[in-house]
Coordinates of C-alpha atoms in Angstrom, one line a residue:
M1002 CA 37.4 26.7 5.9
P1003 CA 38.2 29.2 8.6
F1004 CA 41.7 29.5 9.9
E1005 CA 42.7 28.4 13.4
S1006 CA 43.4 31.0 16.0
P1007 CA 46.8 32.5 15.3
P1008 CA 49.4 30.7 17.6
R1009 CA 51.8 32.5 20.0
V1010 CA 55.2 31.5 18.7
P1011 CA 57.7 30.5 21.4
W1012 CA 61.3 31.5 21.1
A1013 CA 64.6 31.8 23.0
V1014 CA 66.7 34.8 23.7
N1015 CA 69.1 35.3 20.7
D1016 CA 67.3 32.7 18.7
Q1017 CA 64.2 34.7 17.7
P1018 CA 61.9 33.9 14.8
L1019 CA 61.8 36.1 11.7
V1020 CA 59.9 35.3 8.4
A1021 CA 61.3 37.0 5.3
V1022 CA 59.1 37.3 2.3
V1023 CA 61.2 38.1 -0.7
G1024 CA 61.0 38.0 -4.6
A1025 CA 60.6 40.3 -7.5
T1026 CA 58.6 43.5 -7.5
G1027 CA 55.0 42.9 -8.6
A1028 CA 55.0 39.2 -7.6
G1029 CA 52.5 39.8 -4.7
K1030 CA 54.7 39.9 -1.6
S1031 CA 52.7 42.5 0.2
A1032 CA 49.3 40.7 -0.1
L1033 CA 50.8 37.5 0.8
A1034 CA 52.6 38.9 3.9
V1035 CA 49.3 40.6 5.1
H1036 CA 47.5 37.3 4.8
L1037 CA 50.3 35.4 6.7
A1038 CA 50.6 38.1 9.4
E1039 CA 46.9 37.9 10.1
R1040 CA 46.9 34.2 10.5
W1041 CA 50.2 34.0 12.4
N1042 CA 49.8 36.8 14.9
G1043 CA 52.4 38.9 13.0
E1044 CA 53.5 42.4 12.1
I1045 CA 55.2 43.5 8.9
V1046 CA 58.6 45.3 8.7
S1047 CA 58.9 46.8 5.2
A1048 CA 62.1 46.3 3.3
D1049 CA 61.2 48.7 0.5
S1050 CA 63.6 51.5 0.0
R1051 CA 61.0 53.9 -1.1
A1052 CA 58.1 53.0 1.2
L1053 CA 60.1 54.8 3.9
Y1054 CA 59.2 58.2 2.5
R1055 CA 56.1 60.3 3.1
G1056 CA 54.3 61.4 -0.1
M1057 CA 55.5 58.5 -2.2
D1058 CA 52.5 56.3 -2.3
I1059 CA 51.3 55.5 -5.7
G1060 CA 54.6 54.9 -7.4
T1061 CA 55.8 52.6 -4.7
A1062 CA 52.6 50.5 -4.6
K1063 CA 52.7 51.2 -0.9
A1064 CA 50.4 49.3 1.4
G1065 CA 47.3 51.3 1.7
P1066 CA 45.4 52.3 4.9
D1067 CA 43.1 49.3 4.5
L1068 CA 46.0 46.8 4.8
R1069 CA 47.7 48.8 7.5
V1070 CA 44.5 48.7 9.6
R1071 CA 44.4 44.9 9.2
V1072 CA 48.1 44.4 10.2
A1073 CA 50.6 46.7 11.7
H1074 CA 53.3 47.9 9.2
H1075 CA 56.6 49.3 10.3
L1076 CA 59.0 51.6 8.3
V1077 CA 56.3 53.0 6.1
D1078 CA 56.0 56.7 5.9
V1079 CA 58.7 57.3 8.5
A1080 CA 61.2 59.6 6.5
D1081 CA 61.2 62.9 4.8
P1082 CA 62.1 62.8 1.1
F1083 CA 64.6 65.6 1.7
A1084 CA 66.5 63.5 4.2
P1085 CA 67.3 60.1 2.6
W1086 CA 68.1 57.3 4.9
S1087 CA 71.4 55.4 4.7
L1088 CA 71.5 51.6 4.8
A1089 CA 72.9 51.8 8.3
E1090 CA 69.9 53.9 9.4
Y1091 CA 67.5 51.4 7.8
R1092 CA 69.2 48.4 9.4
A1093 CA 69.1 50.0 12.9
A1094 CA 65.5 51.0 12.6
A1095 CA 64.5 47.5 11.2
T1096 CA 66.3 45.6 13.9
D1097 CA 64.6 47.8 16.5
A1098 CA 61.1 47.2 15.0
I1099 CA 61.8 43.5 15.0
R1100 CA 62.9 43.7 18.6
R1101 CA 59.8 45.5 19.7
I1102 CA 57.5 43.0 17.8
H1103 CA 59.3 40.2 19.6
A1104 CA 58.7 41.9 22.9
R1105 CA 55.0 41.9 22.2
G1106 CA 55.1 38.2 21.6
R1107 CA 54.3 38.5 17.9
L1108 CA 55.9 37.2 14.8
P1109 CA 57.8 39.7 12.6
F1110 CA 57.6 39.4 8.8
L1111 CA 60.4 41.3 6.8
V1112 CA 58.8 42.0 3.4
G1113 CA 60.3 43.7 0.4
G1114 CA 62.3 43.5 -2.7
T1115 CA 65.2 45.9 -1.9
G1116 CA 68.0 43.3 -1.8
Q1117 CA 70.4 45.3 0.3
Y1118 CA 67.9 46.1 3.0
V1119 CA 66.8 42.5 3.3
T1120 CA 70.3 41.2 3.3
A1121 CA 71.5 43.8 5.8
V1122 CA 69.0 42.5 8.3
L1123 CA 69.1 38.7 7.6
E1124 CA 72.9 38.5 7.3
G1125 CA 73.9 41.0 9.9
W1126 CA 75.7 43.5 7.7
S1127 CA 77.9 46.0 9.5
P1128 CA 77.7 49.4 7.6
P1129 CA 81.0 50.3 6.0
P1130 CA 82.7 53.4 7.2
R1131 CA 81.5 56.9 6.5
S1132 CA 83.4 59.3 4.4
P1133 CA 85.6 61.7 6.6
G1134 CA 84.0 64.8 5.2
Q1135 CA 81.8 66.3 2.6
G1136 CA 84.5 67.2 0.1
L1137 CA 84.7 63.9 -1.6
R1138 CA 80.9 63.5 -1.9
E1139 CA 80.6 67.0 -3.2
A1140 CA 83.3 66.4 -5.8
L1141 CA 81.6 63.1 -7.0
E1142 CA 78.2 64.8 -7.1
K1143 CA 79.7 67.6 -9.3
E1144 CA 81.3 64.9 -11.4
A1145 CA 77.8 63.2 -11.8
I1146 CA 76.2 66.5 -12.9
Q1147 CA 79.1 67.3 -15.4
E1148 CA 79.7 63.8 -16.8
G1149 CA 76.4 62.0 -16.2
A1150 CA 75.3 59.2 -14.0
A1151 CA 76.5 56.5 -16.5
H1152 CA 80.0 57.9 -16.3
L1153 CA 80.1 57.6 -12.5
H1154 CA 78.8 54.0 -12.7
R1155 CA 81.4 53.0 -15.3
R1156 CA 84.0 54.4 -12.8
L1157 CA 82.6 52.2 -10.0
E1158 CA 82.6 49.2 -12.5
S1159 CA 86.3 49.6 -13.1
L1160 CA 86.9 49.5 -9.2
D1161 CA 84.3 46.9 -8.2
P1162 CA 82.4 45.0 -10.9
I1163 CA 80.3 43.1 -8.2
S1164 CA 79.1 46.3 -6.6
A1165 CA 78.5 47.9 -10.0
H1166 CA 76.4 44.9 -11.2
N1167 CA 74.1 45.1 -8.1
V1168 CA 73.3 48.9 -8.2
D1169 CA 71.1 50.7 -10.6
P1170 CA 73.3 53.1 -12.7
R1171 CA 70.6 55.7 -12.2
N1172 CA 70.8 55.5 -8.4
V1173 CA 73.6 58.2 -8.2
R1174 CA 73.4 58.5 -4.5
R1175 CA 74.1 54.8 -4.0
V1176 CA 76.9 54.8 -6.7
I1177 CA 78.6 57.8 -4.9
R1178 CA 78.4 56.0 -1.6
L1179 CA 80.1 53.0 -3.0
L1180 CA 82.8 55.2 -4.6
E1181 CA 83.3 56.8 -1.2
I1182 CA 83.8 53.4 0.5
A1183 CA 86.5 52.5 -2.2
E1184 CA 88.2 55.8 -1.6
V1185 CA 88.2 55.7 2.2
T1186 CA 89.1 52.1 2.6
G1187 CA 91.2 51.5 -0.6
R1188 CA 89.3 48.3 -1.2
A1189 CA 86.3 47.2 -3.3
P1190 CA 83.0 47.9 -1.5
S1191 CA 81.9 44.4 -2.0
A1192 CA 84.9 43.2 0.1
V1193 CA 84.6 45.8 2.8
R1194 CA 81.1 45.0 4.1
K1195 CA 81.2 42.8 7.2
A1196 CA 78.7 40.5 8.5
E1197 CA 77.9 39.1 11.9
P1198 CA 75.3 36.4 12.6
A1199 CA 71.9 37.9 13.0
P1200 CA 70.2 36.9 16.2
Y1201 CA 67.2 35.3 14.4
R1202 CA 66.0 31.9 13.5
I1203 CA 65.0 32.8 9.8
L1204 CA 62.4 31.3 7.5
R1205 CA 62.8 32.6 4.0
L1206 CA 59.8 32.5 1.7
G1207 CA 60.2 33.5 -1.9
L1208 CA 57.5 34.3 -4.5
T1209 CA 58.2 33.5 -8.1
L1210 CA 56.4 34.1 -11.3
A1211 CA 57.3 33.4 -14.9
R1212 CA 59.0 36.4 -16.5
P1213 CA 56.4 37.1 -19.2
E1214 CA 53.6 37.0 -16.7
L1215 CA 55.6 39.1 -14.3
Y1216 CA 56.3 41.7 -17.0
A1217 CA 52.6 41.8 -17.9
R1218 CA 51.6 42.3 -14.4
L1219 CA 54.1 45.1 -14.0
D1220 CA 52.7 46.7 -17.2
N1221 CA 49.1 46.6 -15.8
R1222 CA 50.3 47.9 -12.5
L1223 CA 51.9 50.9 -14.2
E1224 CA 48.5 51.5 -16.0
G1225 CA 46.8 51.4 -12.6
M1226 CA 49.4 53.9 -11.2
M1227 CA 48.9 56.3 -14.0
S1228 CA 45.1 56.1 -13.6
S1229 CA 45.5 56.6 -9.8
G1230 CA 47.5 59.9 -10.2
L1231 CA 51.2 59.1 -10.5
I1232 CA 51.9 62.2 -12.5
E1233 CA 50.2 64.3 -9.9
E1234 CA 52.1 62.7 -7.1
V1235 CA 55.4 63.4 -8.8
R1236 CA 54.3 67.0 -9.5
N1237 CA 53.5 67.5 -5.8
L1238 CA 56.9 66.2 -4.7
M1239 CA 58.6 68.5 -7.3
S1240 CA 56.5 71.5 -6.1
L1241 CA 58.4 71.0 -2.7
G1242 CA 61.6 71.6 -4.4
L1243 CA 62.7 68.0 -5.4
T1244 CA 64.1 67.4 -8.9
S1245 CA 64.8 64.3 -10.9
E1246 CA 68.4 64.6 -9.7
H1247 CA 67.3 64.2 -6.0
P1248 CA 68.2 60.7 -4.6
V1249 CA 64.7 59.9 -3.5
L1250 CA 63.2 60.6 -7.0
S1251 CA 65.7 58.1 -8.6
A1252 CA 63.2 55.5 -7.9
I1253 CA 61.6 53.8 -10.9
G1254 CA 58.5 55.6 -12.0
Y1255 CA 59.5 58.8 -10.2
V1256 CA 62.6 59.7 -12.1
Q1257 CA 61.1 59.1 -15.5
I1258 CA 57.9 61.1 -14.8
A1259 CA 60.0 63.9 -13.1
Q1260 CA 62.2 64.1 -16.2
H1261 CA 59.1 64.2 -18.4
L1262 CA 57.7 67.1 -16.2
E1263 CA 61.1 68.8 -16.7
G1264 CA 60.5 68.5 -20.4
R1265 CA 63.2 66.1 -21.2
Y1266 CA 61.0 63.8 -23.1
D1267 CA 57.3 63.2 -23.7
L1268 CA 55.0 61.0 -21.6
G1269 CA 55.1 58.0 -24.1
E1270 CA 58.9 57.9 -23.8
A1271 CA 58.6 58.2 -20.0
L1272 CA 56.3 55.1 -19.9
R1273 CA 58.5 53.2 -22.2
R1274 CA 61.5 53.9 -19.9
I1275 CA 59.6 52.9 -16.8
R1276 CA 58.7 49.5 -18.4
Q1277 CA 62.3 48.9 -19.4
A1278 CA 63.5 49.9 -15.9
N1279 CA 61.1 47.5 -14.3
R1280 CA 62.3 44.6 -16.4
Q1281 CA 65.9 45.5 -15.4
L1282 CA 65.0 45.6 -11.8
V1283 CA 63.4 42.2 -11.9
R1284 CA 66.7 40.9 -13.4
R1285 CA 68.7 42.5 -10.6
Q1286 CA 66.4 41.2 -7.9
A1287 CA 67.0 37.7 -9.3
N1288 CA 70.7 38.2 -8.3
W1289 CA 69.8 39.1 -4.7
F1290 CA 67.1 36.4 -4.4
K1291 CA 68.5 33.5 -6.6
P1292 CA 66.2 30.6 -7.6
S1293 CA 69.1 28.3 -6.7
D1294 CA 69.5 29.7 -3.1
P1295 CA 68.8 26.6 -0.9
R1296 CA 67.8 28.9 2.0
I1297 CA 64.7 30.3 0.3
Q1298 CA 61.6 28.1 -0.1
W1299 CA 60.1 29.3 -3.3
L1300 CA 56.4 29.4 -4.0
D1301 CA 54.6 29.9 -7.3
A1302 CA 52.7 33.3 -7.0
G1303 CA 49.4 31.7 -7.6
E1304 CA 46.1 31.1 -5.7
G1305 CA 47.7 28.3 -3.6
A1306 CA 50.7 30.4 -2.4
A1307 CA 49.1 31.5 0.8
E1308 CA 48.1 28.0 1.9
E1309 CA 51.3 26.6 0.9
A1310 CA 53.2 29.3 2.8
S1311 CA 51.0 28.8 6.0
R1312 CA 51.8 25.0 5.8
I1313 CA 55.5 25.8 5.7
I1314 CA 55.3 28.3 8.6
S1315 CA 53.3 25.7 10.6
E1316 CA 55.9 23.0 10.2
W1317 CA 58.6 25.6 11.0
T1318 CA 57.0 26.8 14.2
K1319 CA 56.5 23.3 15.4
A1320 CA 60.1 22.5 14.8
F1321 CA 61.0 25.7 16.5
A1322 CA 58.9 24.9 19.6
A1323 CA 60.5 21.4 19.8
L1324 CA 64.1 22.8 20.2

């Protein structure tokens, strides 16, 4: 049955609608979001920390040109891998994109699995203070090189177990940032972050899938990435001067392939590490997007997810219009 014409969603100033589509990597968020945005006169704002960067397409499962022709995507291919964005830069760009989507009378969909990015927008996080200079960062970077990423992460864990639990130990740039916050403020980073009410009326939709099925889907996706040229994509990035130590290449898939190309281990070991890292990521994402969170309306990532999500949005917009 054909869909009805996409409605124009009404809103009031400082009470603007925003649909967030969240959940584990590989659950099908991007495809669902495109379907919903087409039906509901929407545009997509990416909340994927690596989709920002040009040249990182295959390993990020970035929305391809075919999807971006169907629905406008924001914050995709907007940054240079040599100039990593901070959380503050992302939040500013995302809120500006949402503002412009509202100005066009369209419905924004915030879509992605990077918990910090999603939460920064939905909960109005104020970025913590910057380090007063480069000296501290350079010292921490030197320490990471000399002692290893795991050492730095253990140091963070001793200062702030909450922050340490929510960051990948291999994400050296993020671990260093958290240690900077602790040094500058004298407080645990998890206690420093401030929030102010976001000016949105938010609908949170979550996609869920049984772990064994999700893991199998991620394994199949990895095979597809390899067939599509993931090794060559990483090789191209490294030909520009990036190494496995660069913050952008800390992403799952990229760091393991980069280290393989650097001769640290063979391809079989790289693939084993990618599969393991994907499983760890799924578990971390479950901490950001908890099944018990009453704010999230969870949907089984099956054939009926799109129709159920559309029904929920329909009821939400009717209630929204009645206010």
